[in-house]
Amino acid sequence: MERLVVDPGPGVVVRVAVDAPQHSGLTGPLDYASEQVLAPGSLVRAPLGKRELLGIVWPGESAPPEVELRAVAAVFDALPPLGAAWCRMLDFAAGYYQRSVGELASAVLPPQLRELSPEQLAARLRKLERKVAKGPAAAEPVRPELAPEQAGAVARITAQLEAGAAKPLLLFGVTGSGKTEVYLRAAEAALAAGRQVLVLVPEINLTPQLEARFTERFAALLPEPLAIVSLHSALTPAQRLQNWLAAHLGRARLVLGTRLAVFASLPDLGLIVVDEEHDPSYKQQDGARYSARDLAVWRAHDLKVPVVLGSATPSLESWQHAESGRYERLTLATRIGGGALPRVRLFDMKSLPPSPGVTTALTAPLLAALKERLDRGEQSLVFLNRRGYAPVLHCGECQWKSDCPHCSAWRVFHKRDRTLRCHHCGFTERVPRACPNCGNHDIAPIGRGTERLEEQLAEALPGARVLRIDADSTRRKGELEAQLQAVHDGEVDILVGTQMVTKGHDFRRIRFVAAVNPDGALFSSDFRAPERLFALLMQAAGRAGRDASGDGVSEMWVQTWHRDHALYQALARHDYERFARDQLAERRSASLPPFSHLALLRAEARTAEAAKAFLDEAAGLLQDEQVFVYPPVPHAVARVADVERMQMLVEAGQRSRLQAFLREWVPALLALKRQHKAVLRWAVDVDPLAI
């Protein structure tokens, strides 16, 4: 490597990945001068323009410099370098999702690292070293006896641990079949072999409950402080940095987290678990739009360690991989303790006699079924995937509706604080006393959200203890945990909630679940909508009858206007395999994923014309007979916060062909953007989930 002279003395050239602005076109690591040889993966501070940024010394050779290089400003020498495997994963993710390495690194490292000097970080590391175990040693945990199917699944995972992984493992288990116990036993085997374990969950609200399960099981095996840590965006910056450092230094042996945890630095990683692998939350929806599930599979393959993807309703991509032999399927077909899956009752809304003012959510038969469960002292769950009191306020005189002035969407009526709130841009106003258009005082809510459903249930069933759990009722710290505990303690008779309450929660007392308005997704323009609806309803049904010792039959009640729809018929039989077969046949005939590969080019501008002009010109930049570029169309919600949004779909039959096209296309898009000043933002989304 050529030496060059930089003031104040001789040095070496190092490649550093820094977060350069997208418009600069600087997508790879940049060359800097350093007074000392720095190991790849070392954290540094490096100047870029007038700023000084966090950077990572990147593997690879630098070309001899033709100009005088700027010097690295500072080195975080107290911190061991990030490993070669971590750098490989970041390189792959940046290339696949069409982002720069520096941008991705900046997004996935703890934000506080960007603010600290090397001296401050060294002080944090010393503080970490001083943490000692508190309290007496934990007792050896009681392990439940494994069912034969569970034991078989654990045996396959441990065989991969010992031999070096061969294929990703798809753990297909019905709700309540004991998938978590399989994760615990697999983690125990990996920990006993001296390896680290990474467990991913889709939602932040599932992390504390899973962390409690793992801590209870491994308190004796892992008595050291910070041996079990979580990583998610709800942690304070200091907590997130502490837990990340514990993982990077090898002190944390078990890391639980949401999608960002897939990038945790784990030098001894030996097992990855992705719980509820089908969940769309694993896909990042802004910035570097990565899929944590797909990166977990790639990371496990790179390290030759087992990856377990668990779900009662696997994504159709994963199911197809299992069908084709790329993944190995492990099946848990029965509930623990012999508990029966809930009986699904499809209630035909067309059977109700037409009557003015009838509520389409709380029908008389549903209220009767809820009252029957109430009289038996059983808990019920009523599921409606729309928060707020009502989707819209409406004036009967002039037909005014509470639209958002900044978005092509309605503002939702929230009764608790008497506001109209846009769920897209956040614009909020007090509810007007009269129609702002004609002055009519008689403005009324149309439709129904969880807040209104909670109110109507309390009125229809006096004496029932009704609790609502959604994003509005759990905003303050600790509220969600307190509300879930009230359900577990039997202090709630009827739980009303959005999809938040359908995922992963182990409600032992709930025997009845009702989905009151699920038909909307049946006829969506998004080809993935039926898959999401089926998973949501199966998950909701899975909250009922989890305690096999309960008396009586647990039941799932679905109110629908389309009782004979194939999706509901498969749901009634708990037949995911039939549903997957039908959906995959439809997708194969339409050349949709997983039988084709997609990318979306999104553009945002003050006018739809400006966004469309950019996309139209982008479509003509590159011609490839194996890649099809569709015409631009508006986003489902075309205007948000006074910004118009357009998108253009790119399709290829082979993933490699699409990637080759994008590698050539994205640099051309950077140049094109400079000519289209009216375009505010643009982004490429590879493997998009929402279309």
C-alpha positions as a printed Julia matrix, in Angstrom:
691×3 Matrix{Float64}:
   0.0     0.0     0.0
   1.5     3.35   -1.04
   2.41    5.83    1.68
   1.74    9.52    1.3
   2.7    12.57    3.27
  -0.08   14.42    5.02
   0.46   17.16    7.5
   1.64   16.58   10.24
   3.53   13.45    9.13
   3.56   10.19    7.17
   0.48    7.98    7.22
  -1.48    5.28    5.43
  -4.63    5.33    3.3
  -7.78    3.79    4.81
 -11.22    3.26    3.26
 -13.97    4.67    5.49
 -17.72    4.18    5.1
 -19.47    7.45    5.99
 -23.07    8.59    5.53
 -22.71   10.8     2.45
 -25.85   12.63    1.19
 -27.71   10.69   -1.51
 -27.48   13.56   -4.04
 -23.67   13.48   -3.83
 -23.56   10.15   -5.66
 -20.89    8.91   -3.19
 -22.14    5.38   -2.59
 -18.95    3.53   -1.63
 -16.33    3.99    1.11
 -14.09    7.08    0.79
 -10.31    7.25    1.12
  -8.8     9.06    4.12
  -5.3     9.48    5.51
  -4.49    7.93    8.86
  -1.4     8.23   11.06
  -1.69    4.55   11.98
  -2.76    1.32   10.33
  -6.39    0.72   11.31
  -8.04   -2.69   11.35
 -11.13   -3.1     9.14
 -14.25   -2.55   11.24
 -12.65    0.13   13.46
 -14.92    3.05   14.31
 -13.54    6.51   13.54
 -14.65   10.1    13.18
 -13.98   11.46    9.69
 -14.53   14.88    8.05
 -16.97   15.18    5.14
 -17.53   18.69    3.83
 -17.94   20.93    6.87
 -19.16   18.09    9.09
 -17.41   15.42   11.1
 -19.17   12.06   10.88
 -19.01    8.62   12.45
 -17.33    6.21   10.03
 -16.24    2.59    9.79
 -12.88    1.54    8.39
 -13.98   -0.7     5.53
 -12.25   -3.86    4.28
 -10.49   -3.72    0.91
  -7.52   -2.1    -0.79
  -7.35    1.62   -1.61
  -5.92    2.89   -4.89
  -2.85    5.18   -4.58
  -4.22    8.7    -4.0
  -3.94   11.29   -6.75
  -4.78   14.19   -4.42
  -3.93   15.05   -0.85
  -6.37   13.21    1.41
  -8.12   14.57    4.47
  -7.1    12.84    7.69
  -9.22   10.7     9.98
 -10.13   13.01   12.88
 -10.29   10.48   15.73
 -10.21    6.72   16.35
 -12.43    4.81   18.82
  -9.51    2.6    19.84
 -11.13    1.43   23.1
 -13.75   -0.48   21.1
 -12.84   -3.74   19.33
 -13.43   -3.5    15.56
 -16.66   -4.76   14.01
 -16.14   -8.25   12.61
 -15.55   -9.21    8.98
 -18.86  -11.13    8.93
 -20.75   -7.99   10.06
 -19.09   -5.95    7.31
 -20.0    -8.65    4.75
 -23.65   -8.53    5.81
 -23.74   -4.74    5.56
 -22.06   -4.86    2.15
 -24.65   -7.36    0.92
 -27.62   -5.42    2.36
 -26.41   -2.1     0.94
 -25.94   -3.62   -2.5
 -29.2    -5.58   -2.53
 -31.38   -2.71   -1.26
 -29.56   -0.1    -3.39
 -28.25    2.1    -0.57
 -24.77    3.29    0.29
 -22.8     1.32    2.88
 -22.28    4.47    4.96
 -25.98    5.36    5.01
 -26.97    1.85    6.08
 -24.25    1.7     8.77
 -25.37    5.07   10.15
 -28.99    3.86   10.27
 -28.31    0.58   12.1
 -25.62    1.57   14.62
 -26.82    3.05   17.95
 -27.53    6.78   17.4
 -25.53    7.75   20.49
 -22.31    6.51   18.86
 -22.59    9.48   16.48
 -22.57   11.91   19.42
 -19.77   10.51   21.58
 -16.05   11.24   21.41
 -13.59    8.32   21.75
 -12.93    9.4    25.36
 -16.65    9.42   26.22
 -17.12    5.97   24.67
 -14.14    4.65   26.64
 -15.83    5.93   29.82
 -19.05    4.09   28.85
 -17.07    0.89   28.34
 -15.46    1.21   31.78
 -18.92    1.73   33.3
 -20.11   -1.41   31.52
 -17.22   -3.42   32.96
 -18.15   -2.36   36.5
 -21.67   -3.83   36.29
 -21.92   -6.83   38.63
 -24.58   -9.45   39.29
 -27.18   -8.57   41.92
 -29.07  -10.82   44.3
 -28.81  -14.55   45.04
 -28.24  -17.14   42.33
 -31.41  -18.14   40.48
 -32.91  -21.58   40.93
 -32.72  -24.12   38.14
 -35.83  -23.61   35.94
 -38.62  -26.15   35.56
 -38.74  -27.3    31.94
 -42.08  -28.58   30.65
 -42.06  -31.99   29.02
 -41.84  -31.73   25.25
 -44.56  -33.16   23.0
 -43.21  -35.59   20.35
 -43.51  -32.97   17.55
 -41.65  -30.39   19.67
 -38.91  -32.9    20.52
 -38.49  -33.71   16.82
 -38.17  -30.01   15.93
 -35.6   -29.4    18.7
 -33.61  -32.44   17.54
 -33.42  -31.1    13.96
 -32.25  -27.66   15.15
 -29.6   -29.1    17.49
 -28.4   -31.42   14.69
 -27.84  -28.34   12.51
 -26.06  -26.61   15.42
 -23.6   -29.47   15.67
 -23.1   -30.12   11.96
 -23.19  -26.56   10.59
 -26.49  -25.44    9.11
 -27.74  -26.86    5.83
 -31.09  -25.19    5.14
 -33.26  -22.55    6.85
 -35.85  -24.24    9.08
 -39.51  -23.21    8.74
 -41.26  -24.04   12.04
 -44.9   -24.31   10.95
 -46.93  -24.62   14.15
 -50.58  -23.87   14.87
 -51.28  -21.18   17.47
 -50.68  -22.57   20.96
 -48.53  -25.47   19.7
 -45.52  -24.5    21.8
 -43.23  -22.81   19.29
 -41.73  -20.63   22.06
 -40.66  -23.74   24.0
 -38.89  -24.99   20.86
 -37.07  -21.63   20.65
 -36.09  -21.89   24.33
 -34.68  -25.43   23.97
 -32.81  -24.53   20.78
 -31.38  -21.41   22.46
 -30.35  -23.52   25.46
 -28.39  -25.86   23.19
 -26.66  -22.96   21.42
 -25.8   -21.21   24.7
 -24.43  -24.46   26.17
 -22.14  -24.68   23.13
 -20.76  -21.21   23.96
 -22.6   -19.41   21.14
 -24.7   -16.24   21.1
 -28.4   -16.33   20.18
 -30.43  -13.71   18.3
 -34.25  -13.8    18.61
 -36.3   -11.42   16.43
 -39.92  -10.45   17.13
 -42.11   -8.25   14.92
 -43.5    -5.81   17.51
 -41.91   -3.84   20.35
 -44.85   -4.76   22.62
 -43.95   -8.47   22.29
 -40.33   -7.94   23.39
 -40.91   -7.53   27.19
 -43.11  -10.64   27.44
 -40.64  -12.79   25.47
 -37.72  -11.3    27.41
 -39.47  -12.33   30.64
 -39.85  -15.91   29.36
 -36.19  -16.14   28.33
 -34.93  -14.47   31.53
 -36.96  -16.86   33.68
 -35.59  -19.86   31.79
 -31.94  -18.75   31.58
 -31.45  -16.81   34.84
 -29.42  -19.72   36.29
 -27.47  -20.41   33.08
 -26.73  -16.7    32.44
 -26.35  -15.02   35.86
 -24.04  -12.25   34.62
 -25.5    -8.73   34.2
 -26.43   -7.85   30.61
 -26.24  -11.52   29.56
 -29.78  -11.13   28.16
 -30.53   -7.81   26.43
 -33.14   -6.36   24.1
 -32.65   -4.04   21.12
 -35.52   -1.94   19.79
 -36.39    1.69   19.12
 -38.38    2.18   22.35
 -35.19    1.98   24.45
 -33.55    5.23   25.51
 -30.41    6.09   23.47
 -28.23    5.21   26.48
 -29.95    1.82   26.97
 -29.68    1.0    23.28
 -25.96    1.8    23.24
 -25.34   -0.19   26.43
 -27.14   -3.26   25.08
 -25.46   -2.99   21.67
 -22.03   -2.75   23.33
 -22.83   -5.79   25.52
 -23.66   -7.79   22.38
 -20.6    -6.54   20.47
 -18.24   -7.34   23.34
 -19.74  -10.84   23.74
 -21.14  -10.16   27.23
 -24.73  -10.45   26.01
 -25.28  -14.09   25.12
 -28.95  -13.72   24.16
 -30.27  -10.72   22.2
 -34.0   -10.17   21.64
 -35.19   -7.41   19.38
 -37.25   -6.03   16.56
 -36.07   -5.73   12.95
 -33.1    -3.42   13.69
 -31.59   -6.16   15.92
 -30.75   -8.2    12.8
 -27.77   -5.83   12.43
 -26.53   -6.39   16.01
 -22.8    -7.1    16.18
 -22.58  -10.66   17.57
 -19.08  -12.15   17.31
 -20.13  -15.62   18.54
 -23.53  -15.87   16.83
 -24.69  -19.5    16.69
 -28.5   -19.41   16.24
 -31.09  -16.99   14.8
 -34.82  -17.25   15.54
 -37.4   -15.17   13.65
 -40.75  -15.39   15.46
 -43.95  -14.67   13.44
 -41.77  -14.61   10.33
 -44.74  -13.67    8.11
 -45.24  -10.32    9.82
 -44.94   -7.23    7.56
 -43.29   -5.32   10.44
 -40.0    -7.03    9.55
 -39.83   -4.82    6.43
 -38.46   -1.33    7.01
 -40.73    1.22    5.32
 -38.36    4.2     5.01
 -34.66    4.89    4.46
 -32.91    1.61    3.68
 -36.01   -0.52    3.1
 -34.55   -3.84    4.23
 -36.35   -7.04    5.25
 -34.99   -8.25    8.6
 -36.33  -11.76    7.97
 -34.55  -12.07    4.62
 -31.33  -10.64    6.07
 -31.56  -13.11    8.99
 -31.67  -15.95    6.45
 -28.7   -14.47    4.55
 -26.7   -13.93    7.76
 -27.31  -17.5     8.94
 -26.28  -18.87    5.52
 -23.11  -16.74    5.55
 -22.14  -17.95    9.05
 -23.38  -21.53    8.47
 -25.58  -21.41   11.59
 -29.24  -22.48   11.96
 -32.04  -19.99   11.36
 -35.54  -20.89   12.57
 -38.5   -19.08   10.98
 -41.59  -19.65   13.12
 -45.23  -18.99   12.22
 -48.75  -20.42   12.24
 -49.29  -18.65    8.9
 -45.93  -18.51    7.09
 -45.42  -15.93    4.37
 -46.19  -17.4     0.96
 -42.55  -16.79   -0.05
 -41.3   -18.95    2.85
 -43.99  -21.58    2.22
 -42.99  -21.82   -1.44
 -39.32  -22.19   -0.44
 -40.34  -25.1     1.84
 -42.43  -26.66   -0.96
 -39.51  -26.42   -3.39
 -37.02  -27.87   -0.88
 -34.96  -24.71   -0.3
 -36.21  -24.61    3.31
 -36.81  -27.57    5.61
 -40.3   -27.61    7.15
 -40.84  -28.66   10.79
 -44.53  -29.06   11.69
 -46.31  -28.68   15.05
 -49.87  -29.66   14.15
 -51.48  -29.89   17.61
 -51.87  -27.57   20.57
 -49.99  -28.23   23.79
 -51.98  -30.29   26.32
 -54.4   -31.51   23.68
 -56.25  -28.17   23.54
 -58.62  -27.82   20.59
 -58.39  -24.99   18.08
 -61.38  -22.64   18.36
 -64.46  -23.48   16.32
 -64.83  -20.83   13.6
 -68.36  -19.55   13.04
 -68.89  -17.53    9.86
 -71.89  -15.31   10.57
 -73.62  -14.28    7.34
 -74.59  -10.6     7.63
 -77.05  -11.08    4.76
 -79.14  -13.34    7.02
 -80.09  -10.38    9.23
 -83.51   -8.86    8.47
 -83.01   -5.42    6.92
 -83.85   -2.75    9.47
 -83.01    0.95    9.65
 -80.25    1.89   12.04
 -78.95   -1.65   12.54
 -75.3    -1.66   13.6
 -73.13   -3.76   11.31
 -70.57   -4.39   14.07
 -72.57   -5.32   17.15
 -75.35   -7.51   15.78
 -77.93   -8.99   18.17
 -76.56  -12.57   17.76
 -73.0   -11.36   18.55
 -74.17   -9.49   21.65
 -76.06  -12.62   22.76
 -72.9   -14.72   22.31
 -70.83  -12.18   24.28
 -73.45  -12.13   27.08
 -73.4   -15.92   27.25
 -69.59  -15.89   27.72
 -69.95  -13.07   30.26
 -72.44  -15.1    32.29
 -69.99  -18.02   32.31
 -67.23  -15.77   33.63
 -65.13  -16.15   30.47
 -63.12  -13.46   28.72
 -63.83  -12.37   25.14
 -61.83  -10.47   22.52
 -63.5    -8.22   19.94
 -61.15   -7.38   17.09
 -61.51   -4.38   14.77
 -58.49   -3.13   12.84
 -59.37    0.56   12.93
 -58.5     2.81   15.85
 -60.25    6.05   16.8
 -63.96    6.61   17.42
 -65.11    6.85   13.8
 -63.28    7.04   10.46
 -64.99   10.3     9.49
 -67.37   13.05   10.66
 -70.18   13.88    8.24
 -72.74   16.67    7.72
 -76.09   15.4     6.47
 -77.11   18.81    5.09
 -74.22   19.66    2.71
 -72.39   16.26    2.67
 -69.2    17.79    4.17
 -66.77   15.18    5.51
 -63.76   15.63    7.79
 -61.09   15.43    5.11
 -57.48   16.39    5.78
 -56.46   19.64    4.05
 -52.91   18.28    3.59
 -53.62   14.67    2.49
 -55.96   12.74    0.22
 -57.44   11.02    3.28
 -60.07   11.53    5.98
 -59.29   12.76    9.47
 -60.4    10.28   12.12
 -62.7    11.37   14.96
 -61.19   10.65   18.41
 -63.86   11.15   21.03
 -61.68   10.89   24.15
 -59.89   14.18   23.41
 -62.54   15.56   20.98
 -60.12   15.85   18.05
 -60.04   15.16   14.34
 -56.68   13.55   13.63
 -55.05   12.58   10.34
 -53.31    9.22   10.75
 -51.02    9.99    7.8
 -49.52   13.44    8.48
 -50.63   13.92   12.1
 -52.6    17.15   11.44
 -54.97   17.57   14.41
 -57.8    20.01   15.18
 -60.55   20.26   17.78
 -63.89   18.92   16.58
 -65.9    21.87   15.18
 -69.14   22.83   17.0
 -70.89   23.05   13.64
 -70.25   22.09   10.04
 -67.45   24.39    8.79
 -69.1    24.39    5.36
 -72.76   25.23    6.07
 -73.02   25.85    9.83
 -75.25   22.83   10.52
 -74.9    21.79   14.19
 -75.94   18.21   13.49
 -72.65   16.62   12.36
 -72.33   12.92   13.12
 -69.71   10.18   13.03
 -69.84    7.63   10.2
 -68.33    4.17   10.55
 -66.67    2.72   13.59
 -63.3     2.52   15.29
 -62.21    0.7    18.45
 -63.04    3.71   20.64
 -66.68    3.72   19.48
 -66.9    -0.08   19.71
 -65.69    0.08   23.33
 -68.4     2.65   24.14
 -71.18    0.66   22.44
 -70.18   -2.59   24.17
 -70.24   -0.88   27.57
 -73.74    0.45   26.81
 -75.08   -2.85   25.42
 -73.62   -5.02   28.21
 -73.92   -2.99   31.44
 -71.67   -4.29   34.18
 -69.15   -5.8    31.74
 -65.57   -4.68   32.3
 -64.52   -3.51   28.82
 -60.9    -2.58   28.03
 -59.55   -1.16   24.77
 -55.95   -1.79   23.66
 -54.71    0.07   20.59
 -52.04    2.62   19.67
 -54.13    5.45   21.19
 -54.76    3.81   24.57
 -51.13    2.75   25.11
 -49.17    5.91   24.3
 -47.67    6.48   27.73
 -44.79    4.4    29.04
 -45.98    1.34   30.97
 -49.65    1.6    29.86
 -49.52   -1.42   27.56
 -47.85   -3.64   30.18
 -50.42   -2.6    32.82
 -53.35   -3.25   30.48
 -52.04   -6.67   29.39
 -51.51   -7.6    33.05
 -55.14   -6.66   33.81
 -56.25   -9.09   31.06
 -54.0   -11.87   32.44
 -55.28  -11.24   35.98
 -58.92  -11.65   34.93
 -59.83   -8.01   35.64
 -61.26   -7.61   32.11
 -64.35   -9.28   30.66
 -64.22   -7.99   27.08
 -61.03   -6.86   25.38
 -61.45   -4.57   22.36
 -58.41   -4.08   20.16
 -56.66   -3.68   16.84
 -54.06   -6.09   15.43
 -51.85   -5.17   18.41
 -53.72   -7.72   20.55
 -53.78  -10.53   17.99
 -50.03  -11.16   17.79
 -48.23  -13.57   20.06
 -50.0   -12.79   23.35
 -50.67  -15.81   25.54
 -54.13  -14.94   26.95
 -55.03  -18.03   29.01
 -58.59  -16.94   29.91
 -60.0   -15.86   26.54
 -62.5   -18.37   25.09
 -64.3   -16.22   22.49
 -62.9   -14.01   19.71
 -65.01  -11.91   17.32
 -63.81  -10.19   14.13
 -66.49   -7.63   13.37
 -65.57   -5.96   10.1
 -62.88   -7.9     8.21
 -64.24   -7.84    4.63
 -62.39   -4.7     3.47
 -59.19   -6.54    2.56
 -60.93   -9.15    0.39
 -61.14   -6.85   -2.62
 -58.02   -4.71   -2.16
 -55.87   -3.81   -5.16
 -52.83   -5.05   -3.19
 -52.23   -8.69   -4.13
 -50.87   -9.4    -0.64
 -54.04   -8.19    1.16
 -55.71  -11.66    1.34
 -52.51  -13.18    2.77
 -52.35  -10.47    5.45
 -56.05  -10.83    6.29
 -55.83  -14.62    6.62
 -52.76  -14.34    8.88
 -54.47  -11.68   11.01
 -57.65  -13.72   11.46
 -55.73  -16.93   12.2
 -53.64  -15.05   14.77
 -56.81  -13.54   16.29
 -58.42  -16.98   16.47
 -55.25  -18.25   18.12
 -55.86  -16.06   21.17
 -58.92  -18.23   22.1
 -58.83  -21.48   24.05
 -55.07  -21.5    24.72
 -55.66  -23.05   28.15
 -56.58  -26.68   27.43
 -58.04  -27.1    30.94
 -60.86  -24.59   30.24
 -64.44  -25.83   30.11
 -66.53  -25.57   26.95
 -65.59  -24.98   23.33
 -63.63  -21.89   22.4
 -65.0   -20.01   19.41
 -63.97  -17.54   16.7
 -66.87  -15.48   15.35
 -66.41  -13.79   11.94
 -69.13  -11.38   10.75
 -68.98  -11.23    6.97
 -71.05  -10.35    3.91
 -69.09  -12.94    1.91
 -69.46  -16.16    3.87
 -68.64  -18.41    0.9
 -65.34  -16.7     0.04
 -62.51  -19.25   -0.26
 -60.44  -17.38    2.36
 -63.17  -17.71    5.0
 -63.82  -21.35    4.09
 -60.13  -22.16    4.62
 -60.2   -20.19    7.9
 -63.22  -22.19    9.13
 -61.21  -25.4     8.7
 -57.95  -23.86   10.06
 -56.56  -25.02    6.72
 -53.56  -22.81    6.01
 -52.16  -25.35    3.55
 -55.29  -25.13    1.35
 -55.23  -21.33    1.5
 -51.52  -21.23    0.59
 -52.04  -23.67   -2.29
 -54.87  -21.56   -3.76
 -52.99  -18.29   -3.35
 -49.76  -19.64   -4.84
 -51.68  -21.0    -7.84
 -53.18  -17.52   -8.4
 -49.8   -15.85   -8.08
 -48.1   -18.33  -10.4
 -50.71  -17.68  -13.11
 -50.32  -13.9   -12.67
 -46.47  -14.02  -12.4
 -46.52  -12.4    -8.96
 -44.01  -13.01   -6.13
 -42.62  -15.5    -5.24
 -42.7   -16.38   -8.98
 -41.35  -12.97  -10.02
 -39.27  -10.26   -8.37
 -40.33   -6.65   -7.88
 -38.94   -3.22   -7.08
 -40.82    0.06   -6.7
 -39.49    3.47   -7.66
 -41.27    6.08   -5.53
 -41.17    9.83   -6.19
 -42.53   12.72   -4.12
 -43.1    16.28   -5.32
 -45.34   19.29   -4.66
 -47.33   18.42   -7.78
 -48.32   15.05   -9.22
 -47.17   16.26  -12.65
 -43.6    16.81  -11.42
 -43.44   13.36   -9.81
 -44.89   11.72  -12.94
 -42.46   13.53  -15.25
 -39.52   12.19  -13.23
 -40.88    8.63  -13.3
 -41.74    8.8   -17.02
 -38.2     9.84  -17.86
 -36.75    7.25  -15.45
 -38.65    4.49  -17.3
 -36.78    5.35  -20.52
 -33.28    5.48  -19.02
 -32.55    1.78  -19.45
 -33.9    -0.94  -21.72
 -33.8    -4.62  -20.77
 -35.93   -7.26  -22.5
 -36.11   -9.33  -19.28
 -37.21   -6.42  -17.07
 -40.65   -4.86  -17.39
 -41.26   -1.29  -16.19
 -44.94   -0.45  -15.62
 -46.38    3.06  -16.14
 -46.38    5.41  -13.09
 -49.48    5.42  -10.87
 -50.46    7.46   -7.78
 -49.86    5.98   -4.33
 -52.98    4.56   -2.56
 -52.95    7.73   -0.42
 -51.68   10.05   -3.12
 -51.11   13.21   -1.06
 -49.59   13.31    2.44
 -48.56   16.54    4.2
 -49.08   18.52    0.95
 -46.7    16.23   -0.94
 -47.91   14.25   -3.98
 -46.69   10.65   -4.18
 -46.32    8.53   -7.32
 -44.81    5.09   -7.83
 -43.63    2.87  -10.67
 -43.35   -0.93  -10.54
 -40.36   -2.81  -11.98
 -40.69   -6.58  -12.53
 -38.27   -9.34  -13.54
 -38.58  -13.12  -13.71
 -35.17  -13.62  -12.07
 -33.79  -11.91   -8.99
 -30.3   -11.66  -10.51
 -31.7    -9.94  -13.61
 -33.56   -7.37  -11.47
 -30.45   -6.71   -9.36
 -28.29   -6.19  -12.46
 -30.87   -3.75  -13.84
 -31.05   -1.79  -10.55
 -27.24   -1.56  -10.25
 -27.11    0.22  -13.59
 -30.37    2.18  -13.15
 -29.85    3.77   -9.7
 -26.72    5.82  -10.65
 -28.63    7.09  -13.7
 -31.54    8.05  -11.43
 -29.15   10.12   -9.27
 -28.13   12.09  -12.35
 -31.75   12.41  -13.5
 -32.85   13.85  -10.15
 -30.47   16.81  -10.66
 -32.49   17.76  -13.74
 -35.84   17.45  -11.91
 -35.54   20.1    -9.19
 -39.26   19.87   -8.36
 -38.88   16.29   -7.1
 -38.42   16.43   -3.32
 -37.51   12.8    -2.67
 -37.18    9.52   -4.53
 -36.4     6.0    -3.39
 -36.09    2.47   -4.7
 -37.89   -0.19   -2.64
 -36.64   -3.72   -3.43
 -39.1    -6.56   -2.65
 -41.86   -4.09   -1.66
 -44.63   -5.34    0.63
 -47.22   -2.6     0.06
 -48.14   -1.92   -3.56
